[in-house]
């Protein structure tokens, strides 16, 4: 695809997603400014990020450190000034690299990872704890029953600021089916008095907004399908 066509496609995708966010906010009686759109650029080149930036996107999400770091460096060098989010699973041995590259890490799911990140963070870092609400065995995330202990550990960390919770809903043919998952995450966040809720992707972000999402992580609806 030519650079001009790529720019136009991504600008149209971003505009459509913004419009859908606004409509979901109207339905839910929420201020659209209370929802941050994190454009998940994984699997796409730095040119796509640059195009998204030109279309007004200011938050980008990546899921793999090794792929993300060169792409972030290339983007920054080309003038992209954005907040970078790590939305994918993080291994403890990559904590240092992650702490240096990302503004918000969405995927803390163990005390071990928390400790490694706390020790490695060059400056106070905002983090979210990932919860496996639906208890899917193949998914990362702390079990809801173990969340309390992890919240306490995160609050004791010197160099991390616990901001909220994140979840990935199960794949469903109807987004309504995952509403209880989002509601459960919101209830957990309320119980622990945490302000941020990272939930909702291309197939279900509107339902997530209706249930209180403050960060939606949207890839395909902005950048198109990923080639695996
Ligand atoms: C890929 C990914 C997304 C975006 O998914 P889309 O379906 O493309 O919107 C969001 N969150 C996480 C954790 C992801 O890995």
PDB file of C-alpha atoms and ligand atoms in Angstrom:
ATOM      1  CA  UNK A   1       0.000   0.000   0.000  1.00  0.00           C
ATOM      2  CA  UNK A   2       1.272   3.495  -0.771  1.00  0.00           C
ATOM      3  CA  UNK A   3       2.071   5.819   2.123  1.00  0.00           C
ATOM      4  CA  UNK A   4      -0.810   8.093   1.140  1.00  0.00           C
ATOM      5  CA  UNK A   5      -3.337   5.249   1.058  1.00  0.00           C
ATOM      6  CA  UNK A   6      -2.042   3.928   4.383  1.00  0.00           C
ATOM      7  CA  UNK A   7      -2.411   7.377   5.927  1.00  0.00           C
ATOM      8  CA  UNK A   8      -5.983   7.720   4.635  1.00  0.00           C
ATOM      9  CA  UNK A   9      -7.013   4.230   5.822  1.00  0.00           C
ATOM     10  CA  UNK A  10      -5.612   4.720   9.301  1.00  0.00           C
ATOM     11  CA  UNK A  11      -7.081   8.217   9.632  1.00  0.00           C
ATOM     12  CA  UNK A  12     -10.499   6.835   8.626  1.00  0.00           C
ATOM     13  CA  UNK A  13     -10.181   3.931  11.069  1.00  0.00           C
ATOM     14  CA  UNK A  14      -9.198   6.241  13.925  1.00  0.00           C
ATOM     15  CA  UNK A  15     -12.066   8.634  13.161  1.00  0.00           C
ATOM     16  CA  UNK A  16     -14.572   5.789  13.114  1.00  0.00           C
ATOM     17  CA  UNK A  17     -13.333   4.401  16.411  1.00  0.00           C
ATOM     18  CA  UNK A  18     -13.475   7.857  18.010  1.00  0.00           C
ATOM     19  CA  UNK A  19     -17.042   8.261  16.821  1.00  0.00           C
ATOM     20  CA  UNK A  20     -18.010   4.867  18.245  1.00  0.00           C
ATOM     21  CA  UNK A  21     -16.357   5.796  21.559  1.00  0.00           C
ATOM     22  CA  UNK A  22     -18.351   9.013  21.662  1.00  0.00           C
ATOM     23  CA  UNK A  23     -21.618   7.224  20.968  1.00  0.00           C
ATOM     24  CA  UNK A  24     -20.926   4.634  23.655  1.00  0.00           C
ATOM     25  CA  UNK A  25     -20.157   7.482  26.085  1.00  0.00           C
ATOM     26  CA  UNK A  26     -23.445   9.187  25.245  1.00  0.00           C
ATOM     27  CA  UNK A  27     -25.330   5.922  25.909  1.00  0.00           C
ATOM     28  CA  UNK A  28     -23.523   5.512  29.222  1.00  0.00           C
ATOM     29  CA  UNK A  29     -23.836   9.176  30.257  1.00  0.00           C
ATOM     30  CA  UNK A  30     -20.048   9.534  30.312  1.00  0.00           C
ATOM     31  CA  UNK A  31     -17.679  12.271  29.186  1.00  0.00           C
ATOM     32  CA  UNK A  32     -15.723  11.029  26.114  1.00  0.00           C
ATOM     33  CA  UNK A  33     -12.641  12.691  27.628  1.00  0.00           C
ATOM     34  CA  UNK A  34     -12.768  10.032  30.366  1.00  0.00           C
ATOM     35  CA  UNK A  35     -11.854   7.309  27.835  1.00  0.00           C
ATOM     36  CA  UNK A  36      -8.304   7.075  26.482  1.00  0.00           C
ATOM     37  CA  UNK A  37      -7.936   5.364  23.118  1.00  0.00           C
ATOM     38  CA  UNK A  38      -4.807   3.205  23.076  1.00  0.00           C
ATOM     39  CA  UNK A  39      -4.068   2.317  19.445  1.00  0.00           C
ATOM     40  CA  UNK A  40      -2.565  -1.180  19.446  1.00  0.00           C
ATOM     41  CA  UNK A  41       0.065  -1.113  16.705  1.00  0.00           C
ATOM     42  CA  UNK A  42       1.511  -4.596  17.218  1.00  0.00           C
ATOM     43  CA  UNK A  43       2.291  -6.347  13.966  1.00  0.00           C
ATOM     44  CA  UNK A  44       2.393  -3.078  12.013  1.00  0.00           C
ATOM     45  CA  UNK A  45       5.462  -1.079  10.930  1.00  0.00           C
ATOM     46  CA  UNK A  46       6.568   2.279  12.341  1.00  0.00           C
ATOM     47  CA  UNK A  47       4.996   3.955   9.283  1.00  0.00           C
ATOM     48  CA  UNK A  48       1.576   2.894  10.577  1.00  0.00           C
ATOM     49  CA  UNK A  49       2.310   4.481  13.964  1.00  0.00           C
ATOM     50  CA  UNK A  50       3.472   7.638  12.243  1.00  0.00           C
ATOM     51  CA  UNK A  51       0.233   7.688  10.199  1.00  0.00           C
ATOM     52  CA  UNK A  52      -1.791   7.196  13.375  1.00  0.00           C
ATOM     53  CA  UNK A  53       0.072  10.026  15.025  1.00  0.00           C
ATOM     54  CA  UNK A  54      -0.718  12.299  12.101  1.00  0.00           C
ATOM     55  CA  UNK A  55      -4.358  11.293  12.502  1.00  0.00           C
ATOM     56  CA  UNK A  56      -4.229  12.576  16.083  1.00  0.00           C
ATOM     57  CA  UNK A  57      -3.545   9.369  18.041  1.00  0.00           C
ATOM     58  CA  UNK A  58      -1.326   9.976  21.082  1.00  0.00           C
ATOM     59  CA  UNK A  59      -1.332   6.588  22.842  1.00  0.00           C
ATOM     60  CA  UNK A  60       0.092   3.437  21.284  1.00  0.00           C
ATOM     61  CA  UNK A  61       0.052  -0.111  22.631  1.00  0.00           C
ATOM     62  CA  UNK A  62       2.423  -2.964  21.898  1.00  0.00           C
ATOM     63  CA  UNK A  63       2.456  -6.532  23.118  1.00  0.00           C
ATOM     64  CA  UNK A  64       5.992  -7.798  22.556  1.00  0.00           C
ATOM     65  CA  UNK A  65       9.039  -6.028  23.945  1.00  0.00           C
ATOM     66  CA  UNK A  66      11.521  -7.214  21.312  1.00  0.00           C
ATOM     67  CA  UNK A  67       9.346  -6.018  18.432  1.00  0.00           C
ATOM     68  CA  UNK A  68       8.181  -2.897  20.175  1.00  0.00           C
ATOM     69  CA  UNK A  69      11.450  -1.303  21.215  1.00  0.00           C
ATOM     70  CA  UNK A  70      12.918  -0.752  17.726  1.00  0.00           C
ATOM     71  CA  UNK A  71       9.505   0.403  16.487  1.00  0.00           C
ATOM     72  CA  UNK A  72       9.196   2.903  19.340  1.00  0.00           C
ATOM     73  CA  UNK A  73      12.731   4.172  18.719  1.00  0.00           C
ATOM     74  CA  UNK A  74      12.033   4.613  15.018  1.00  0.00           C
ATOM     75  CA  UNK A  75       8.760   6.401  15.770  1.00  0.00           C
ATOM     76  CA  UNK A  76      10.313   8.758  18.298  1.00  0.00           C
ATOM     77  CA  UNK A  77      13.125   9.536  15.861  1.00  0.00           C
ATOM     78  CA  UNK A  78      10.535  10.475  13.225  1.00  0.00           C
ATOM     79  CA  UNK A  79       8.917  12.971  15.574  1.00  0.00           C
ATOM     80  CA  UNK A  80       6.131  10.906  17.174  1.00  0.00           C
ATOM     81  CA  UNK A  81       5.513  12.190  20.710  1.00  0.00           C
ATOM     82  CA  UNK A  82       3.210   9.686  22.332  1.00  0.00           C
ATOM     83  CA  UNK A  83       2.606   7.623  25.434  1.00  0.00           C
ATOM     84  CA  UNK A  84       3.654   3.996  24.996  1.00  0.00           C
ATOM     85  CA  UNK A  85       1.651   1.198  26.579  1.00  0.00           C
ATOM     86  CA  UNK A  86       2.723  -2.393  27.086  1.00  0.00           C
ATOM     87  CA  UNK A  87      -0.472  -4.439  26.817  1.00  0.00           C
ATOM     88  CA  UNK A  88       0.997  -7.933  26.318  1.00  0.00           C
ATOM     89  CA  UNK A  89       2.478 -10.432  28.723  1.00  0.00           C
ATOM     90  CA  UNK A  90       5.779  -9.445  30.299  1.00  0.00           C
ATOM     91  CA  UNK A  91       8.402 -11.963  31.424  1.00  0.00           C
ATOM     92  CA  UNK A  92      10.336 -11.083  34.576  1.00  0.00           C
ATOM     93  CA  UNK A  93      13.659 -11.165  32.740  1.00  0.00           C
ATOM     94  CA  UNK A  94      12.467  -8.375  30.415  1.00  0.00           C
ATOM     95  CA  UNK A  95      11.271  -6.134  33.245  1.00  0.00           C
ATOM     96  CA  UNK A  96      14.205  -3.766  32.940  1.00  0.00           C
ATOM     97  CA  UNK A  97      13.737  -3.223  29.208  1.00  0.00           C
ATOM     98  CA  UNK A  98      10.004  -2.707  29.702  1.00  0.00           C
ATOM     99  CA  UNK A  99      10.485  -0.243  32.545  1.00  0.00           C
ATOM    100  CA  UNK A 100      12.742   1.845  30.334  1.00  0.00           C
ATOM    101  CA  UNK A 101      10.540   1.878  27.249  1.00  0.00           C
ATOM    102  CA  UNK A 102       6.902   2.111  28.375  1.00  0.00           C
ATOM    103  CA  UNK A 103       4.886   4.778  30.157  1.00  0.00           C
ATOM    104  CA  UNK A 104       2.181   2.407  31.348  1.00  0.00           C
ATOM    105  CA  UNK A 105       2.482  -1.350  31.767  1.00  0.00           C
ATOM    106  CA  UNK A 106      -0.950  -3.006  31.720  1.00  0.00           C
ATOM    107  CA  UNK A 107       0.054  -6.591  32.340  1.00  0.00           C
ATOM    108  CA  UNK A 108       1.509  -7.135  35.822  1.00  0.00           C
ATOM    109  CA  UNK A 109       0.225 -10.488  37.006  1.00  0.00           C
ATOM    110  CA  UNK A 110       2.610 -11.793  39.667  1.00  0.00           C
ATOM    111  CA  UNK A 111       4.469 -10.635  42.768  1.00  0.00           C
ATOM    112  CA  UNK A 112       7.728 -11.776  41.171  1.00  0.00           C
ATOM    113  CA  UNK A 113       7.227  -9.578  38.113  1.00  0.00           C
ATOM    114  CA  UNK A 114       6.155  -6.696  40.320  1.00  0.00           C
ATOM    115  CA  UNK A 115       9.360  -6.949  42.368  1.00  0.00           C
ATOM    116  CA  UNK A 116      11.562  -7.149  39.263  1.00  0.00           C
ATOM    117  CA  UNK A 117       9.880  -4.136  37.725  1.00  0.00           C
ATOM    118  CA  UNK A 118      10.076  -2.151  40.957  1.00  0.00           C
ATOM    119  CA  UNK A 119      13.813  -2.802  41.156  1.00  0.00           C
ATOM    120  CA  UNK A 120      14.379  -1.981  37.468  1.00  0.00           C
ATOM    121  CA  UNK A 121      12.235   1.121  37.020  1.00  0.00           C
ATOM    122  CA  UNK A 122      14.466   4.135  36.373  1.00  0.00           C
ATOM    123  CA  UNK A 123      11.742   6.475  37.651  1.00  0.00           C
ATOM    124  CA  UNK A 124       8.281   5.971  39.155  1.00  0.00           C
ATOM    125  CA  UNK A 125       6.242   3.926  36.668  1.00  0.00           C
ATOM    126  CA  UNK A 126       2.483   3.627  36.349  1.00  0.00           C
ATOM    127  CA  UNK A 127       1.218   0.063  36.293  1.00  0.00           C
ATOM    128  CA  UNK A 128      -2.005  -1.895  36.012  1.00  0.00           C
ATOM    129  CA  UNK A 129      -2.628  -5.398  37.316  1.00  0.00           C
ATOM    130  CA  UNK A 130      -3.995  -7.893  34.796  1.00  0.00           C
ATOM    131  CA  UNK A 131      -6.862 -10.005  36.107  1.00  0.00           C
ATOM    132  CA  UNK A 132      -8.021 -13.266  34.565  1.00  0.00           C
ATOM    133  CA  UNK A 133     -11.693 -12.668  35.352  1.00  0.00           C
ATOM    134  CA  UNK A 134     -13.060 -15.510  33.293  1.00  0.00           C
ATOM    135  CA  UNK A 135     -10.406 -17.905  34.709  1.00  0.00           C
ATOM    136  CA  UNK A 136      -9.436 -19.068  31.225  1.00  0.00           C
ATOM    137  CA  UNK A 137      -6.502 -21.445  31.656  1.00  0.00           C
ATOM    138  CA  UNK A 138      -4.680 -20.211  28.528  1.00  0.00           C
ATOM    139  CA  UNK A 139      -4.823 -16.554  29.584  1.00  0.00           C
ATOM    140  CA  UNK A 140      -2.387 -14.569  31.691  1.00  0.00           C
ATOM    141  CA  UNK A 141      -3.564 -12.656  34.692  1.00  0.00           C
ATOM    142  CA  UNK A 142      -3.949 -13.010  38.415  1.00  0.00           C
ATOM    143  CA  UNK A 143      -7.002 -14.924  39.662  1.00  0.00           C
ATOM    144  CA  UNK A 144      -9.607 -12.629  41.229  1.00  0.00           C
ATOM    145  CA  UNK A 145      -9.122 -14.385  44.584  1.00  0.00           C
ATOM    146  CA  UNK A 146      -5.405 -13.557  44.564  1.00  0.00           C
ATOM    147  CA  UNK A 147      -5.806  -9.930  43.523  1.00  0.00           C
ATOM    148  CA  UNK A 148      -5.945  -8.502  47.061  1.00  0.00           C
ATOM    149  CA  UNK A 149      -2.448  -9.727  47.906  1.00  0.00           C
ATOM    150  CA  UNK A 150      -1.032  -8.387  44.628  1.00  0.00           C
ATOM    151  CA  UNK A 151      -2.690  -4.989  45.177  1.00  0.00           C
ATOM    152  CA  UNK A 152      -1.035  -4.796  48.589  1.00  0.00           C
ATOM    153  CA  UNK A 153       2.354  -5.711  47.162  1.00  0.00           C
ATOM    154  CA  UNK A 154       1.955  -3.105  44.410  1.00  0.00           C
ATOM    155  CA  UNK A 155       1.076  -0.439  46.957  1.00  0.00           C
ATOM    156  CA  UNK A 156       4.245  -1.233  48.876  1.00  0.00           C
ATOM    157  CA  UNK A 157       6.473  -0.953  45.799  1.00  0.00           C
ATOM    158  CA  UNK A 158       8.720   2.089  45.979  1.00  0.00           C
ATOM    159  CA  UNK A 159       9.028   2.847  42.307  1.00  0.00           C
ATOM    160  CA  UNK A 160       5.637   1.796  40.933  1.00  0.00           C
ATOM    161  CA  UNK A 161       2.324   3.595  41.063  1.00  0.00           C
ATOM    162  CA  UNK A 162      -0.651   1.281  40.962  1.00  0.00           C
ATOM    163  CA  UNK A 163      -3.283   2.952  38.785  1.00  0.00           C
ATOM    164  CA  UNK A 164      -5.829   0.258  38.028  1.00  0.00           C
ATOM    165  CA  UNK A 165      -6.760  -3.089  36.534  1.00  0.00           C
ATOM    166  CA  UNK A 166      -6.731  -4.674  33.089  1.00  0.00           C
ATOM    167  CA  UNK A 167      -8.468  -7.674  31.600  1.00  0.00           C
ATOM    168  CA  UNK A 168      -8.785  -9.428  28.256  1.00  0.00           C
ATOM    169  CA  UNK A 169     -12.294 -10.737  27.718  1.00  0.00           C
ATOM    170  CA  UNK A 170     -12.862 -14.187  26.223  1.00  0.00           C
ATOM    171  CA  UNK A 171     -13.542 -14.319  22.494  1.00  0.00           C
ATOM    172  CA  UNK A 172     -17.297 -14.160  21.940  1.00  0.00           C
ATOM    173  CA  UNK A 173     -19.498 -13.910  18.860  1.00  0.00           C
ATOM    174  CA  UNK A 174     -21.681 -11.379  20.683  1.00  0.00           C
ATOM    175  CA  UNK A 175     -19.974  -8.628  22.725  1.00  0.00           C
ATOM    176  CA  UNK A 176     -22.951  -8.658  25.118  1.00  0.00           C
ATOM    177  CA  UNK A 177     -21.747 -12.050  26.320  1.00  0.00           C
ATOM    178  CA  UNK A 178     -18.633 -10.486  27.864  1.00  0.00           C
ATOM    179  CA  UNK A 179     -20.403  -7.653  29.678  1.00  0.00           C
ATOM    180  CA  UNK A 180     -20.294  -9.592  32.992  1.00  0.00           C
ATOM    181  CA  UNK A 181     -16.493  -9.862  32.664  1.00  0.00           C
ATOM    182  CA  UNK A 182     -16.135  -6.083  32.335  1.00  0.00           C
ATOM    183  CA  UNK A 183     -18.598  -5.501  35.143  1.00  0.00           C
ATOM    184  CA  UNK A 184     -16.648  -7.848  37.409  1.00  0.00           C
ATOM    185  CA  UNK A 185     -13.406  -5.974  36.686  1.00  0.00           C
ATOM    186  CA  UNK A 186     -15.081  -2.677  37.504  1.00  0.00           C
ATOM    187  CA  UNK A 187     -16.362  -4.066  40.803  1.00  0.00           C
ATOM    188  CA  UNK A 188     -12.867  -5.259  41.723  1.00  0.00           C
ATOM    189  CA  UNK A 189     -11.410  -1.836  40.893  1.00  0.00           C
ATOM    190  CA  UNK A 190     -14.057  -0.142  43.014  1.00  0.00           C
ATOM    191  CA  UNK A 191     -13.358  -2.450  45.913  1.00  0.00           C
ATOM    192  CA  UNK A 192      -9.668  -1.540  45.799  1.00  0.00           C
ATOM    193  CA  UNK A 193     -10.343   2.133  44.999  1.00  0.00           C
ATOM    194  CA  UNK A 194      -8.419   2.064  41.727  1.00  0.00           C
ATOM    195  CA  UNK A 195      -9.305   4.671  39.084  1.00  0.00           C
ATOM    196  CA  UNK A 196      -8.173   3.091  35.798  1.00  0.00           C
ATOM    197  CA  UNK A 197      -9.870   0.229  33.935  1.00  0.00           C
ATOM    198  CA  UNK A 198      -8.140  -1.094  30.812  1.00  0.00           C
ATOM    199  CA  UNK A 199     -10.722  -3.206  29.023  1.00  0.00           C
ATOM    200  CA  UNK A 200     -12.245  -3.502  25.571  1.00  0.00           C
ATOM    201  CA  UNK A 201     -10.713  -4.324  22.178  1.00  0.00           C
ATOM    202  CA  UNK A 202     -11.955  -4.076  18.573  1.00  0.00           C
ATOM    203  CA  UNK A 203     -14.821  -6.522  19.095  1.00  0.00           C
ATOM    204  CA  UNK A 204     -16.070  -5.326  22.459  1.00  0.00           C
ATOM    205  CA  UNK A 205     -14.830  -1.815  23.352  1.00  0.00           C
ATOM    206  CA  UNK A 206     -18.268  -0.227  23.307  1.00  0.00           C
ATOM    207  CA  UNK A 207     -19.628  -2.642  25.899  1.00  0.00           C
ATOM    208  CA  UNK A 208     -16.452  -2.072  27.943  1.00  0.00           C
ATOM    209  CA  UNK A 209     -17.063   1.706  27.869  1.00  0.00           C
ATOM    210  CA  UNK A 210     -20.639   1.179  29.019  1.00  0.00           C
ATOM    211  CA  UNK A 211     -19.179  -0.764  31.957  1.00  0.00           C
ATOM    212  CA  UNK A 212     -16.654   1.928  32.868  1.00  0.00           C
ATOM    213  CA  UNK A 213     -13.490   1.399  30.785  1.00  0.00           C
ATOM    214  CA  UNK A 214     -11.068   4.333  31.038  1.00  0.00           C
ATOM    215  CA  UNK A 215      -8.555   2.828  28.578  1.00  0.00           C
ATOM    216  CA  UNK A 216      -9.666   0.894  25.495  1.00  0.00           C
ATOM    217  CA  UNK A 217      -7.032  -1.038  23.524  1.00  0.00           C
ATOM    218  CA  UNK A 218      -7.990  -1.058  19.859  1.00  0.00           C
ATOM    219  CA  UNK A 219      -5.898  -2.569  17.069  1.00  0.00           C
ATOM    220  CA  UNK A 220      -7.744  -3.952  14.046  1.00  0.00           C
ATOM    221  CA  UNK A 221     -10.453  -1.289  13.879  1.00  0.00           C
ATOM    222  CA  UNK A 222      -7.703   1.310  13.375  1.00  0.00           C
ATOM    223  CA  UNK A 223      -4.851  -0.423  11.601  1.00  0.00           C
ATOM    224  CA  UNK A 224      -6.696  -3.194   9.769  1.00  0.00           C
ATOM    225  CA  UNK A 225      -6.160  -6.929  10.051  1.00  0.00           C
ATOM    226  CA  UNK A 226      -2.739  -8.124  11.103  1.00  0.00           C
ATOM    227  CA  UNK A 227      -0.905 -10.571   8.873  1.00  0.00           C
ATOM    228  CA  UNK A 228       0.133 -13.341  11.253  1.00  0.00           C
TER     229      UNK A 228
HETATM  230  C1  LIG B   1      -3.829  -7.263  20.206  1.00  0.00           C
HETATM  231  C2  LIG B   1      -4.326  -6.783  21.499  1.00  0.00           C
HETATM  232  C3  LIG B   1      -5.317  -5.791  21.545  1.00  0.00           C
HETATM  233  C4  LIG B   1      -5.991  -5.213  20.310  1.00  0.00           C
HETATM  234  O1  LIG B   1      -6.783  -6.201  19.717  1.00  0.00           O
HETATM  235  P1  LIG B   1      -7.759  -5.861  18.468  1.00  0.00           P
HETATM  236  O2  LIG B   1      -8.698  -7.008  18.490  1.00  0.00           O
HETATM  237  O3  LIG B   1      -6.884  -5.808  17.284  1.00  0.00           O
HETATM  238  O4  LIG B   1      -8.405  -4.577  18.755  1.00  0.00           O
HETATM  239  C5  LIG B   1      -5.716  -5.344  22.790  1.00  0.00           C
HETATM  240  N1  LIG B   1      -5.181  -5.836  23.930  1.00  0.00           N
HETATM  241  C6  LIG B   1      -4.224  -6.781  23.923  1.00  0.00           C
HETATM  242  C7  LIG B   1      -3.683  -7.280  25.198  1.00  0.00           C
HETATM  243  C8  LIG B   1      -3.780  -7.287  22.710  1.00  0.00           C
HETATM  244  O5  LIG B   1      -2.834  -8.243  22.703  1.00  0.00           O
END
